[in-house]
Short mmCIF file of C-alpha atoms and ligand atoms in Angstrom, two decimals:
data_model
loop_
_atom_site.label_atom_id
_atom_site.label_comp_id
_atom_site.label_asym_id
_atom_site.label_seq_id
_atom_site.Cartn_x
_atom_site.Cartn_y
_atom_site.Cartn_z
CA MET A 166 0.00 0.00 0.00
CA ASN A 167 1.14 3.52 -0.78
CA THR A 168 0.41 5.25 2.55
CA PRO A 169 0.57 8.89 1.37
CA VAL A 170 -1.81 8.13 -1.51
CA PHE A 171 -4.15 6.28 0.84
CA LEU A 172 -4.20 9.15 3.35
CA GLU A 173 -4.79 11.61 0.51
CA LYS A 174 -7.79 9.54 -0.55
CA LEU A 175 -9.19 9.67 3.01
CA ARG A 176 -8.64 13.45 3.11
CA SER A 177 -10.52 13.84 -0.14
CA VAL A 178 -13.48 12.00 1.39
CA VAL A 179 -13.80 13.63 4.83
CA GLY A 180 -11.75 16.80 4.46
CA PRO A 181 -8.10 17.28 5.50
CA ALA A 182 -9.02 18.55 8.98
CA TYR A 183 -10.70 15.24 9.78
CA VAL A 184 -7.84 12.87 9.06
CA LEU A 185 -5.65 13.02 12.15
CA THR A 186 -2.18 11.55 11.94
CA GLU A 187 -0.15 13.64 14.33
CA GLY A 188 -0.47 15.57 17.56
CA ASP A 189 -1.82 14.09 20.74
CA LEU A 190 -4.03 11.15 19.78
CA THR A 191 -4.16 9.70 23.30
CA GLY A 192 -7.96 10.01 23.53
CA TYR A 193 -8.30 7.73 20.48
CA GLU A 194 -5.39 5.38 21.13
CA LEU A 195 -5.56 4.68 24.87
CA ASP A 196 -8.51 2.77 26.32
CA TRP A 197 -10.52 4.23 29.23
CA ARG A 198 -9.07 1.79 31.75
CA LYS A 199 -5.52 2.53 30.57
CA ARG A 200 -4.95 -1.15 29.92
CA GLU A 201 -3.45 -0.77 26.43
CA ARG A 202 -2.06 2.01 24.29
CA GLY A 203 -2.29 1.45 20.52
CA LYS A 204 -1.03 3.39 17.52
CA ALA A 205 -3.31 4.48 14.68
CA LEU A 206 -2.29 4.96 11.08
CA ALA A 207 -4.90 7.72 11.13
CA VAL A 208 -8.01 8.79 12.99
CA VAL A 209 -10.74 9.50 10.44
CA LYS A 210 -13.83 11.50 11.34
CA PRO A 211 -16.60 11.32 8.73
CA SER A 212 -19.69 13.52 8.92
CA SER A 213 -22.16 11.42 6.92
CA THR A 214 -23.13 7.84 6.14
CA GLU A 215 -21.98 8.36 2.57
CA GLN A 216 -18.53 9.40 3.84
CA VAL A 217 -18.38 6.32 6.10
CA ALA A 218 -19.14 4.13 3.07
CA GLN A 219 -16.39 5.80 1.03
CA VAL A 220 -13.86 5.45 3.86
CA VAL A 221 -14.74 1.76 4.22
CA LEU A 222 -14.28 1.24 0.47
CA ALA A 223 -10.94 3.05 0.49
CA CYS A 224 -9.75 0.92 3.42
CA ALA A 225 -11.01 -2.29 1.78
CA GLN A 226 -9.15 -1.45 -1.42
CA ALA A 227 -5.96 -0.64 0.48
CA GLY A 228 -6.30 -3.66 2.80
CA VAL A 229 -6.35 -1.39 5.87
CA SER A 230 -8.40 -2.53 8.84
CA ILE A 231 -10.86 -0.29 10.64
CA VAL A 232 -11.57 0.17 14.34
CA PRO A 233 -14.98 1.85 14.79
CA GLN A 234 -14.95 4.18 17.77
CA GLY A 235 -17.55 6.19 19.66
CA GLY A 236 -16.77 7.74 23.04
CA ASN A 237 -13.94 5.27 23.76
CA THR A 238 -15.39 4.44 27.18
CA GLY A 239 -15.44 0.68 26.56
CA MET A 240 -14.15 -1.59 29.31
CA VAL A 241 -12.56 -4.40 27.32
CA VAL A 242 -10.06 -2.75 24.93
CA GLY A 243 -12.23 -2.91 21.84
CA SER A 244 -12.32 0.61 20.49
CA THR A 245 -8.63 1.52 20.26
CA PRO A 246 -6.20 0.43 17.54
CA ASP A 247 -3.61 -2.28 18.06
CA ALA A 248 0.06 -1.31 18.34
CA SER A 249 0.91 -1.96 14.68
CA GLY A 250 0.31 1.58 13.44
CA THR A 251 -1.56 0.12 10.46
CA GLN A 252 -5.21 0.52 11.51
CA VAL A 253 -7.61 3.36 10.89
CA VAL A 254 -9.68 4.52 13.84
CA LEU A 255 -13.08 5.47 12.45
CA SER A 256 -14.45 7.97 14.94
CA LEU A 257 -18.21 8.54 14.58
CA THR A 258 -18.39 11.53 16.92
CA ARG A 259 -19.13 14.08 14.19
CA MET A 260 -22.22 12.12 13.20
CA ASN A 261 -24.30 13.21 16.15
CA ALA A 262 -27.57 14.52 14.73
CA ILE A 263 -31.03 13.53 15.86
CA ARG A 264 -32.71 12.83 12.54
CA ALA A 265 -36.34 12.42 13.59
CA LEU A 266 -38.63 11.97 16.55
CA ASP A 267 -41.92 10.21 15.89
CA ALA A 268 -44.11 10.93 18.91
CA ASP A 269 -46.96 8.65 17.89
CA ASN A 270 -44.66 5.75 17.04
CA LEU A 271 -42.67 6.40 20.24
CA THR A 272 -39.34 6.30 18.37
CA ILE A 273 -36.34 8.50 17.80
CA THR A 274 -33.85 8.15 14.97
CA VAL A 275 -30.38 9.26 15.85
CA GLU A 276 -26.88 9.15 14.37
CA ALA A 277 -24.34 6.81 15.90
CA GLY A 278 -22.03 9.49 17.29
CA CYS A 279 -24.70 11.17 19.41
CA VAL A 280 -23.59 11.24 23.05
CA LEU A 281 -26.04 9.27 25.19
CA GLN A 282 -26.69 12.14 27.61
CA ASN A 283 -27.51 14.48 24.72
CA LEU A 284 -30.02 11.94 23.46
CA GLN A 285 -31.55 11.51 26.93
CA GLU A 286 -31.86 15.30 27.30
CA ALA A 287 -33.41 15.79 23.86
CA CYS A 288 -35.99 13.11 24.64
CA GLU A 289 -36.76 14.61 28.04
CA LYS A 290 -37.28 18.03 26.46
CA ALA A 291 -39.80 16.48 24.10
CA GLY A 292 -41.63 14.84 27.02
CA PHE A 293 -40.24 11.33 26.59
CA LEU A 294 -37.95 9.00 28.40
CA PHE A 295 -35.01 7.31 26.69
CA PRO A 296 -34.18 4.90 29.49
CA LEU A 297 -30.64 3.76 28.72
CA SER A 298 -28.51 5.04 31.58
CA LEU A 299 -24.80 4.46 32.32
CA ALA A 300 -22.28 6.37 34.41
CA SER A 301 -20.37 7.05 31.18
CA GLU A 302 -23.41 8.70 29.56
CA GLY A 303 -21.66 12.09 29.32
CA SER A 304 -19.23 10.68 26.76
CA CYS A 305 -20.37 7.29 25.43
CA THR A 306 -22.29 7.30 22.15
CA ILE A 307 -25.37 5.50 20.95
CA GLY A 308 -23.23 3.71 18.31
CA GLY A 309 -20.94 2.41 21.06
CA ASN A 310 -23.94 1.47 23.20
CA LEU A 311 -25.30 -0.57 20.30
CA GLY A 312 -21.87 -1.96 19.43
CA THR A 313 -21.53 -3.30 22.98
CA ASN A 314 -25.24 -3.92 23.67
CA ALA A 315 -24.67 -1.83 26.79
CA GLY A 316 -26.65 -2.54 29.94
CA GLY A 317 -26.52 0.03 32.71
CA THR A 318 -28.83 0.81 35.58
CA GLN A 319 -32.35 0.57 34.07
CA VAL A 320 -32.15 -2.88 32.51
CA VAL A 321 -34.34 -4.42 35.21
CA ARG A 322 -37.28 -2.56 33.64
CA PHE A 323 -36.31 -1.63 30.08
CA GLY A 324 -33.77 -4.26 28.99
CA ASN A 325 -30.37 -3.81 27.38
CA THR A 326 -29.66 -1.52 24.43
CA ARG A 327 -30.74 -4.37 22.14
CA GLU A 328 -34.28 -4.23 23.56
CA LEU A 329 -34.40 -0.49 22.97
CA CYS A 330 -33.44 -0.67 19.30
CA LEU A 331 -36.01 -1.00 16.53
CA GLY A 332 -33.84 -0.35 13.51
CA LEU A 333 -30.33 0.31 12.25
CA GLU A 334 -28.45 1.87 9.39
CA VAL A 335 -25.15 0.09 8.81
CA VAL A 336 -22.23 0.43 6.41
CA THR A 337 -21.15 -3.07 5.45
CA ALA A 338 -17.66 -4.38 4.77
CA GLN A 339 -18.48 -4.06 1.05
CA GLY A 340 -19.06 -0.33 1.51
CA GLU A 341 -22.81 -0.72 1.00
CA VAL A 342 -25.41 0.95 3.16
CA TRP A 343 -28.07 -1.24 4.78
CA SER A 344 -31.00 1.05 5.62
CA GLY A 345 -33.05 -0.66 8.28
CA LEU A 346 -34.42 2.36 10.14
CA THR A 347 -38.03 1.22 9.90
CA GLY A 348 -39.11 1.69 13.49
CA LEU A 349 -41.39 -1.33 13.10
CA ARG A 350 -42.33 -3.34 16.15
CA LYS A 351 -43.32 -6.34 14.07
CA ASP A 352 -41.36 -7.52 11.05
CA ASN A 353 -40.84 -11.21 10.42
CA THR A 354 -39.30 -10.94 6.99
CA GLY A 355 -36.39 -13.30 7.47
CA TYR A 356 -33.29 -13.04 9.65
CA ASP A 357 -33.38 -10.07 11.96
CA LEU A 358 -30.15 -8.45 10.76
CA ARG A 359 -30.22 -5.72 13.38
CA HIS A 360 -29.52 -8.26 16.09
CA LEU A 361 -26.35 -9.41 14.33
CA PHE A 362 -24.86 -5.94 14.46
CA ILE A 363 -25.98 -5.10 18.00
CA GLY A 364 -23.32 -6.35 20.38
CA SER A 365 -20.90 -7.18 17.54
CA GLU A 366 -18.35 -4.68 18.90
CA GLY A 367 -17.50 -3.18 15.53
CA THR A 368 -16.52 -6.53 14.02
CA LEU A 369 -19.30 -6.86 11.43
CA GLY A 370 -20.13 -3.37 10.19
CA VAL A 371 -20.25 0.30 11.09
CA ILE A 372 -23.50 1.43 12.68
CA THR A 373 -24.23 4.92 11.38
CA ALA A 374 -27.73 5.52 12.76
CA ALA A 375 -30.41 3.82 14.81
CA THR A 376 -34.11 4.03 15.54
CA MET A 377 -34.67 3.65 19.26
CA ARG A 378 -37.75 3.14 21.43
CA LEU A 379 -39.11 5.94 23.57
CA TYR A 380 -41.28 5.76 26.67
CA PRO A 381 -43.55 8.34 28.22
CA SER A 382 -41.75 10.32 30.93
CA PRO A 383 -42.74 9.02 34.35
CA LYS A 384 -44.77 11.34 36.57
CA ALA A 385 -42.48 10.62 39.50
CA GLN A 386 -39.21 8.89 40.24
CA LEU A 387 -38.24 8.06 43.80
CA THR A 388 -34.92 6.69 44.95
CA ALA A 389 -34.13 4.83 48.16
CA PHE A 390 -30.83 3.77 49.71
CA ALA A 391 -31.09 0.70 51.94
CA VAL A 392 -28.68 -1.06 54.27
CA LEU A 393 -28.75 -4.87 54.30
CA PRO A 394 -27.32 -7.51 56.59
CA SER A 395 -26.27 -9.80 53.70
CA LEU A 396 -26.28 -10.35 49.96
CA GLN A 397 -29.04 -12.96 50.40
CA ASP A 398 -31.11 -10.15 51.95
CA ALA A 399 -30.52 -8.08 48.81
CA VAL A 400 -31.98 -10.93 46.73
CA THR A 401 -34.96 -11.13 49.10
CA LEU A 402 -35.46 -7.36 48.83
CA LEU A 403 -35.35 -7.61 45.05
CA GLY A 404 -38.16 -10.18 45.11
CA LEU A 405 -40.23 -7.93 47.38
CA ALA A 406 -39.52 -4.94 45.15
CA HIS A 407 -40.77 -6.83 42.07
CA GLN A 408 -43.92 -7.77 43.97
CA HIS A 409 -44.67 -4.33 45.40
CA LEU A 410 -43.51 -2.06 42.58
CA SER A 411 -44.02 -4.30 39.56
CA ALA A 412 -43.10 -2.33 36.39
CA GLY A 413 -42.34 0.68 38.62
CA LEU A 414 -39.07 -0.94 39.67
CA THR A 415 -36.63 0.81 37.33
CA GLY A 416 -33.34 0.36 39.18
CA PHE A 417 -31.87 -2.08 41.68
CA GLU A 418 -28.14 -1.78 42.29
CA VAL A 419 -26.11 -3.49 44.98
CA MET A 420 -22.90 -2.11 46.49
CA GLY A 421 -20.48 -3.94 48.76
CA GLN A 422 -19.10 -1.99 51.69
CA PHE A 423 -15.54 -1.99 50.35
CA ALA A 424 -16.75 -0.47 47.06
CA LEU A 425 -18.57 2.25 49.02
CA GLY A 426 -15.43 2.78 51.10
CA LEU A 427 -13.51 3.58 47.92
CA VAL A 428 -16.07 6.26 47.04
CA LYS A 429 -15.71 7.78 50.52
CA LYS A 430 -11.92 7.66 50.24
CA HIS A 431 -11.56 9.19 46.77
CA PHE A 432 -14.61 11.47 46.74
CA PRO A 433 -14.86 12.71 50.33
CA ASP A 434 -17.37 15.38 49.28
CA GLN A 435 -19.97 12.70 48.67
CA ARG A 436 -22.14 11.83 51.65
CA VAL A 437 -22.62 8.10 51.79
CA PRO A 438 -25.59 7.46 54.13
CA PHE A 439 -25.24 5.29 57.25
CA ASP A 440 -22.15 4.22 59.12
CA GLY A 441 -20.64 1.64 56.79
CA THR A 442 -20.79 -1.39 59.07
CA SER A 443 -23.27 -3.44 57.03
CA PRO A 444 -21.78 -5.57 54.27
CA TYR A 445 -24.13 -4.44 51.50
CA CYS A 446 -26.26 -1.48 50.49
CA VAL A 447 -28.79 -1.16 47.69
CA VAL A 448 -29.98 1.78 45.61
CA LEU A 449 -33.45 1.22 44.23
CA GLU A 450 -35.74 3.35 42.15
CA ASN A 451 -39.50 3.47 41.78
CA SER A 452 -40.88 5.19 38.68
CA ASP A 453 -44.55 5.98 38.74
CA SER A 454 -47.03 7.01 36.10
CA GLU A 455 -49.54 8.42 38.64
CA SER A 456 -47.97 10.85 41.10
CA MET A 457 -45.13 11.46 43.53
CA GLU A 458 -47.51 10.72 46.40
CA HIS A 459 -48.37 7.33 44.92
CA ALA A 460 -44.70 6.55 44.29
CA ARG A 461 -43.82 7.43 47.89
CA THR A 462 -46.66 5.38 49.39
CA GLN A 463 -45.58 2.34 47.36
CA LEU A 464 -41.89 2.69 48.15
CA GLU A 465 -42.43 3.33 51.86
CA ARG A 466 -44.74 0.33 52.06
CA LEU A 467 -42.07 -1.83 50.39
CA LEU A 468 -39.43 -0.69 52.87
CA GLU A 469 -41.77 -1.24 55.81
CA VAL A 470 -42.39 -4.83 54.70
CA ALA A 471 -38.66 -5.36 54.09
CA MET A 472 -37.79 -4.09 57.56
CA GLU A 473 -40.42 -6.31 59.16
CA ASN A 474 -38.96 -9.20 57.18
CA GLY A 475 -35.48 -8.27 58.41
CA CYS A 476 -33.87 -8.07 54.98
CA VAL A 477 -33.42 -4.29 55.34
CA SER A 478 -31.91 -2.90 58.53
CA ASP A 479 -32.20 0.78 57.65
CA ALA A 480 -33.18 2.91 54.69
CA VAL A 481 -33.55 6.45 53.49
CA VAL A 482 -35.85 7.74 50.74
CA ALA A 483 -34.70 10.80 48.78
CA GLU A 484 -36.75 13.89 49.59
CA SER A 485 -35.83 15.80 46.45
CA LEU A 486 -34.46 15.33 42.97
CA ALA A 487 -31.10 16.62 44.20
CA GLN A 488 -31.01 13.99 46.94
CA ALA A 489 -31.98 11.26 44.48
CA ARG A 490 -29.19 12.35 42.15
CA ALA A 491 -26.72 12.32 45.04
CA LEU A 492 -27.69 8.75 45.95
CA TRP A 493 -27.30 7.58 42.36
CA HIS A 494 -24.04 9.50 42.10
CA ILE A 495 -22.60 7.38 44.93
CA ARG A 496 -23.29 4.21 42.97
CA GLU A 497 -22.08 5.69 39.69
CA SER A 498 -18.83 6.86 41.26
CA ILE A 499 -17.65 3.36 42.12
CA PRO A 500 -15.85 2.69 38.79
CA LEU A 501 -14.14 6.09 39.01
CA ALA A 502 -13.14 5.51 42.64
CA GLN A 503 -11.76 2.12 41.65
CA ALA A 504 -9.76 3.70 38.84
CA GLN A 505 -8.36 6.24 41.33
CA GLU A 506 -7.36 3.41 43.64
CA GLY A 507 -5.25 1.95 40.82
CA LEU A 508 -5.24 -0.59 38.02
CA ASN A 509 -7.69 -3.39 38.77
CA ILE A 510 -9.19 -6.61 37.49
CA LYS A 511 -12.80 -6.34 36.37
CA HIS A 512 -15.26 -9.21 36.23
CA ASP A 513 -18.53 -8.41 34.56
CA ILE A 514 -20.38 -11.62 35.25
CA SER A 515 -23.99 -12.73 35.21
CA ILE A 516 -25.55 -15.56 37.14
CA ALA A 517 -29.15 -16.44 38.00
CA VAL A 518 -30.10 -13.89 40.66
CA SER A 519 -31.13 -16.65 43.07
CA ARG A 520 -27.61 -18.13 43.05
CA ILE A 521 -25.58 -14.95 43.42
CA PRO A 522 -25.11 -15.12 47.22
CA GLU A 523 -23.83 -18.69 46.98
CA PHE A 524 -21.48 -17.74 44.14
CA VAL A 525 -20.06 -14.76 46.03
CA GLY A 526 -19.58 -16.82 49.20
CA LEU A 527 -17.55 -19.41 47.31
CA ALA A 528 -15.61 -16.91 45.19
CA ASP A 529 -14.74 -14.70 48.20
CA ALA A 530 -13.39 -17.71 50.08
CA ALA A 531 -11.45 -19.12 47.12
CA LEU A 532 -9.78 -15.79 46.30
CA ALA A 533 -8.94 -14.98 49.92
CA LYS A 534 -7.29 -18.37 50.27
CA ALA A 535 -5.35 -18.37 46.99
CA PHE A 536 -4.44 -14.65 46.87
CA PRO A 537 -4.11 -13.38 50.43
CA GLY A 538 -4.75 -9.66 50.84
CA VAL A 539 -6.71 -9.13 47.60
CA ARG A 540 -9.43 -6.54 47.98
CA LEU A 541 -12.82 -7.43 46.50
CA VAL A 542 -14.80 -4.59 44.99
CA ASN A 543 -18.21 -6.12 44.57
CA TYR A 544 -21.13 -4.12 43.18
CA GLY A 545 -23.47 -4.08 40.25
CA HIS A 546 -26.81 -4.56 38.66
CA LEU A 547 -28.29 -7.15 41.01
CA GLY A 548 -31.72 -6.69 39.42
CA ASP A 549 -30.22 -8.22 36.24
CA GLY A 550 -28.08 -10.85 37.95
CA ASN A 551 -25.03 -8.88 36.81
CA LEU A 552 -22.17 -8.32 39.25
CA HIS A 553 -18.98 -6.38 38.82
CA TYR A 554 -17.02 -8.76 40.99
CA ASN A 555 -13.78 -6.83 40.75
CA VAL A 556 -10.40 -7.35 42.35
CA GLN A 557 -8.00 -4.70 43.56
CA ALA A 558 -4.38 -5.50 44.40
CA PRO A 559 -3.52 -5.89 48.09
CA LEU A 560 -2.94 -2.61 49.88
CA GLY A 561 0.55 -1.32 49.18
CA ALA A 562 1.20 -3.77 46.32
CA ASP A 563 2.43 -2.59 42.92
CA ALA A 564 -0.84 -2.81 40.96
CA GLU A 565 0.84 -3.17 37.58
CA ALA A 566 3.00 -6.06 38.74
CA PHE A 567 0.02 -7.60 40.53
CA LEU A 568 -2.04 -7.58 37.35
CA ARG A 569 0.83 -8.95 35.29
CA ASP A 570 1.36 -11.89 37.64
CA GLN A 571 -2.08 -12.54 39.12
CA GLU A 572 -4.72 -11.50 36.61
CA ALA A 573 -4.76 -14.81 34.73
CA PRO A 574 -4.86 -17.07 37.83
CA ILE A 575 -7.51 -14.87 39.49
CA ASN A 576 -9.62 -14.92 36.34
CA ALA A 577 -9.25 -18.68 36.18
CA VAL A 578 -10.68 -19.07 39.70
CA VAL A 579 -13.57 -16.68 39.11
CA TYR A 580 -14.52 -17.94 35.66
CA ALA A 581 -14.31 -21.60 36.66
CA LEU A 582 -16.92 -20.83 39.31
CA VAL A 583 -18.99 -18.86 36.80
CA ASP A 584 -19.08 -22.02 34.66
CA VAL A 585 -20.16 -24.12 37.65
CA PHE A 586 -23.08 -21.69 38.09
CA ASN A 587 -23.91 -21.67 34.33
CA GLY A 588 -23.18 -17.97 34.21
CA SER A 589 -21.63 -15.62 31.66
CA ILE A 590 -18.10 -14.17 31.71
CA SER A 591 -19.34 -10.96 30.15
CA ALA A 592 -22.78 -9.66 30.98
CA GLU A 593 -22.65 -6.17 29.48
CA HIS A 594 -19.12 -4.94 28.70
CA GLY A 595 -18.42 -7.32 25.82
CA ILE A 596 -15.24 -9.14 24.85
CA GLY A 597 -12.87 -6.77 23.00
CA SER A 598 -9.30 -8.01 23.11
CA LEU A 599 -9.15 -8.25 26.89
CA LYS A 600 -11.54 -11.20 27.16
CA ARG A 601 -11.05 -12.74 23.73
CA ASP A 602 -9.01 -15.69 24.90
CA THR A 603 -11.24 -16.18 27.92
CA LEU A 604 -14.23 -16.40 25.59
CA THR A 605 -12.56 -19.22 23.71
CA LYS A 606 -12.29 -21.21 26.91
CA HIS A 607 -15.83 -20.59 28.10
CA LYS A 608 -17.98 -20.65 24.96
CA SER A 609 -18.87 -23.90 23.26
CA PRO A 610 -17.00 -24.84 20.07
CA VAL A 611 -20.34 -24.94 18.26
CA ALA A 612 -21.17 -21.38 19.30
CA LEU A 613 -17.68 -20.17 18.40
CA GLY A 614 -17.93 -21.88 15.02
CA LEU A 615 -21.25 -20.15 14.29
CA MET A 616 -19.80 -16.79 15.32
CA ARG A 617 -16.82 -17.36 13.03
CA SER A 618 -19.12 -18.26 10.11
CA ILE A 619 -21.08 -15.04 10.60
CA LYS A 620 -17.87 -13.00 10.75
CA SER A 621 -16.46 -14.49 7.57
CA ALA A 622 -19.77 -14.19 5.72
CA LEU A 623 -20.22 -10.52 6.54
CA ASP A 624 -16.59 -9.43 6.62
CA PRO A 625 -14.59 -11.90 4.52
CA GLN A 626 -11.58 -9.55 4.36
CA ASN A 627 -11.50 -9.25 8.19
CA LEU A 628 -11.62 -5.50 7.75
CA PHE A 629 -13.56 -4.54 10.88
CA ASN A 630 -11.85 -4.66 14.27
CA PRO A 631 -9.74 -7.76 13.55
CA GLY A 632 -8.62 -9.71 16.60
CA ARG A 633 -11.43 -8.35 18.73
CA MET A 634 -13.99 -10.76 20.14
CA LEU A 635 -12.64 -13.56 17.91
CA SER A 636 -8.97 -14.12 17.15
CA SER A 637 -7.91 -13.38 13.59
CA SER A 638 -6.99 -17.02 13.06
CA ALA A 639 -9.48 -19.87 13.45
CA ALA A 640 -6.69 -22.11 14.75
CA LEU A 641 -6.31 -19.91 17.84
CA ASP A 642 -9.95 -20.39 18.73
CA SER A 643 -9.88 -24.16 18.72
P1 FAD B 999 -16.52 2.75 22.39
O1 FAD B 999 -15.80 2.48 23.66
O2 FAD B 999 -15.94 3.78 21.51
O3 FAD B 999 -16.64 1.39 21.57
C1 FAD B 999 -17.09 0.21 22.19
C2 FAD B 999 -17.18 -0.91 21.13
O4 FAD B 999 -18.20 -0.60 20.19
C3 FAD B 999 -15.92 -1.10 20.32
O5 FAD B 999 -15.78 -2.46 20.01
C4 FAD B 999 -16.18 -0.31 19.06
O6 FAD B 999 -15.44 -0.78 17.95
C5 FAD B 999 -17.66 -0.50 18.87
N1 FAD B 999 -18.31 0.64 18.23
C6 FAD B 999 -18.31 1.93 18.64
N2 FAD B 999 -19.05 2.68 17.80
C7 FAD B 999 -19.51 1.85 16.84
C8 FAD B 999 -20.31 2.02 15.68
N3 FAD B 999 -20.80 3.21 15.34
N4 FAD B 999 -20.57 0.95 14.90
C9 FAD B 999 -20.09 -0.28 15.23
N5 FAD B 999 -19.33 -0.51 16.32
C10 FAD B 999 -19.05 0.54 17.11
N6 FAD B 999 -21.22 -0.38 30.14
C11 FAD B 999 -22.37 -1.02 30.44
O7 FAD B 999 -22.81 -1.86 29.68
N7 FAD B 999 -23.05 -0.72 31.59
C12 FAD B 999 -22.63 0.22 32.46
O8 FAD B 999 -23.25 0.45 33.49
C13 FAD B 999 -21.43 0.92 32.15
N8 FAD B 999 -20.96 1.88 32.97
C14 FAD B 999 -19.80 2.50 32.68
C15 FAD B 999 -19.32 3.48 33.55
C16 FAD B 999 -18.12 4.12 33.30
C17 FAD B 999 -17.61 5.18 34.25
C18 FAD B 999 -17.39 3.80 32.12
C19 FAD B 999 -16.12 4.51 31.78
C20 FAD B 999 -17.86 2.86 31.24
C21 FAD B 999 -19.06 2.18 31.52
N9 FAD B 999 -19.57 1.20 30.65
C22 FAD B 999 -20.73 0.57 30.96
C23 FAD B 999 -18.81 0.81 29.46
C24 FAD B 999 -19.06 1.71 28.21
O9 FAD B 999 -19.42 3.01 28.56
C25 FAD B 999 -20.10 1.09 27.31
O10 FAD B 999 -19.59 -0.10 26.78
C26 FAD B 999 -20.54 1.98 26.14
O11 FAD B 999 -21.61 1.36 25.49
C27 FAD B 999 -19.43 2.27 25.15
O12 FAD B 999 -19.82 3.35 24.31
P2 FAD B 999 -18.72 4.20 23.53
O13 FAD B 999 -19.40 5.14 22.63
O14 FAD B 999 -17.73 4.77 24.47
O15 FAD B 999 -18.04 3.05 22.67
C1 MLT B 1000 -20.84 0.00 36.19
O1 MLT B 1000 -21.82 -0.70 36.37
O2 MLT B 1000 -20.51 0.88 37.00
C2 MLT B 1000 -20.10 -0.16 34.93
O3 MLT B 1000 -20.42 -1.28 34.22
C3 MLT B 1000 -18.66 0.18 34.94
C4 MLT B 1000 -17.75 -0.71 35.71
O4 MLT B 1000 -18.12 -1.80 36.06
O5 MLT B 1000 -16.62 -0.32 35.95
ZN1 ZN B 1001 -22.17 -2.20 34.97
#
């Protein structure tokens, strides 16, 4: 390949200002967790679907692989280039328009680079709720959310990003545009292609726009923060919450005391309620279509029953929107507090909710025995059976050296138990390159073979995000 000619071609497509090859490219080349730093041949920033298609064609002709990128907040090293200096980072952030809102159809059509928070705010202004909610919402994009099938804190009621998506527009590896922005709720005309691209982590095509579901804004949202004697009590409380709040239960997050301690340590301005002696706390949210009064009566009744039952030892209900935000902010600050504490090992696992306490009991004991001093940062989306069962190096240890030496054996212990419990090694963050080899060990050969067939059918040149999710060579996966 003649690199100067290739770069000139890209400049002619998107404009010279939008082909970045020098200067500080850290934001595009380093992943959010600072696990790996890559090197891009160029960062290309198209402003239209047509430009994306032309960039893909130019790359295909030159044999240059493409790493689609949104906000680069992914957790598994999937949106940054490898270290070869030969890949193009295709940043979608300039494609951030809201194309249409159909109030009667309860849908919004939006370009892939739209930042999630901007989408949420636009919907709210129009009187609707777009329920996807993640702590990274100020910088992650709807394209990245779809690429990872992101979960977040409202899945217990609204499902993952996949459930919120009714249509996609995608640029294929052949540089064609698949326009599937129908917004239909029923369409059984063959394979549902949208579901192939959602959660494919940029390995099958470039999502350029999506039609997403909207919901009516709730009349009231009430948040409570509860203290619990054990994780089993959190599961009991979840059952009670489903019973008492039904579809009003829009959030149910669990936080271990050590995780909350990290928030207190690194963000001392935040007021974490209660004294920190109970092992677990829960943030839960009741959304109501009637009134604030109704929401409060329901939530207070739930907490009363839970206290009588003994599964909640104390609780506080937010009195204002500001207080509710502050309670959620505590939960959302855990990943940031963990990052401040140093490099760490993340486990984004899912297990049947009913079996989570047993899993955690066994995993805690096994890790404490095999890796004395490790600090367990356990929190997550209990309502979805999804825990971030994370591991921080022992106090005072060199975190980088700890990860180098202990990450693989720690993962082996945790994931072996996940298998025993028929769980998943990645509930919402995806695979990227960080969990690619782990996937090979924990997914059946039949499933891996089907995934590989899909990849080679849609992207025979292995143009999109090679080496992510699946290794570039079939031999490595067997
Ligand atoms: P990127 O990181 O840029 O990309 C992620 C993947 O999607 C990559 O494989 C990339 O190639 C692909 N991709 C990006 N754009 C496109 C596109 N247009 N077409 C095709 N593929 C594309 N995740 C959760 O699921 N739940 C959480 O609660 C959550 N909380 C988080 C909190 C914090 C503080 C942080 C930093 C991250 C959190 N995440 C969470 C992870 C992350 O924010 C999500 O994975 C998010 O969906 C990534 O969006 P992004 O735009 O940053 O994508
Ligand atoms: C979260 O739930 O906070 C996110 O998935 C991010 C993380 O686990 O670090
Ligand atoms: Zn999460």
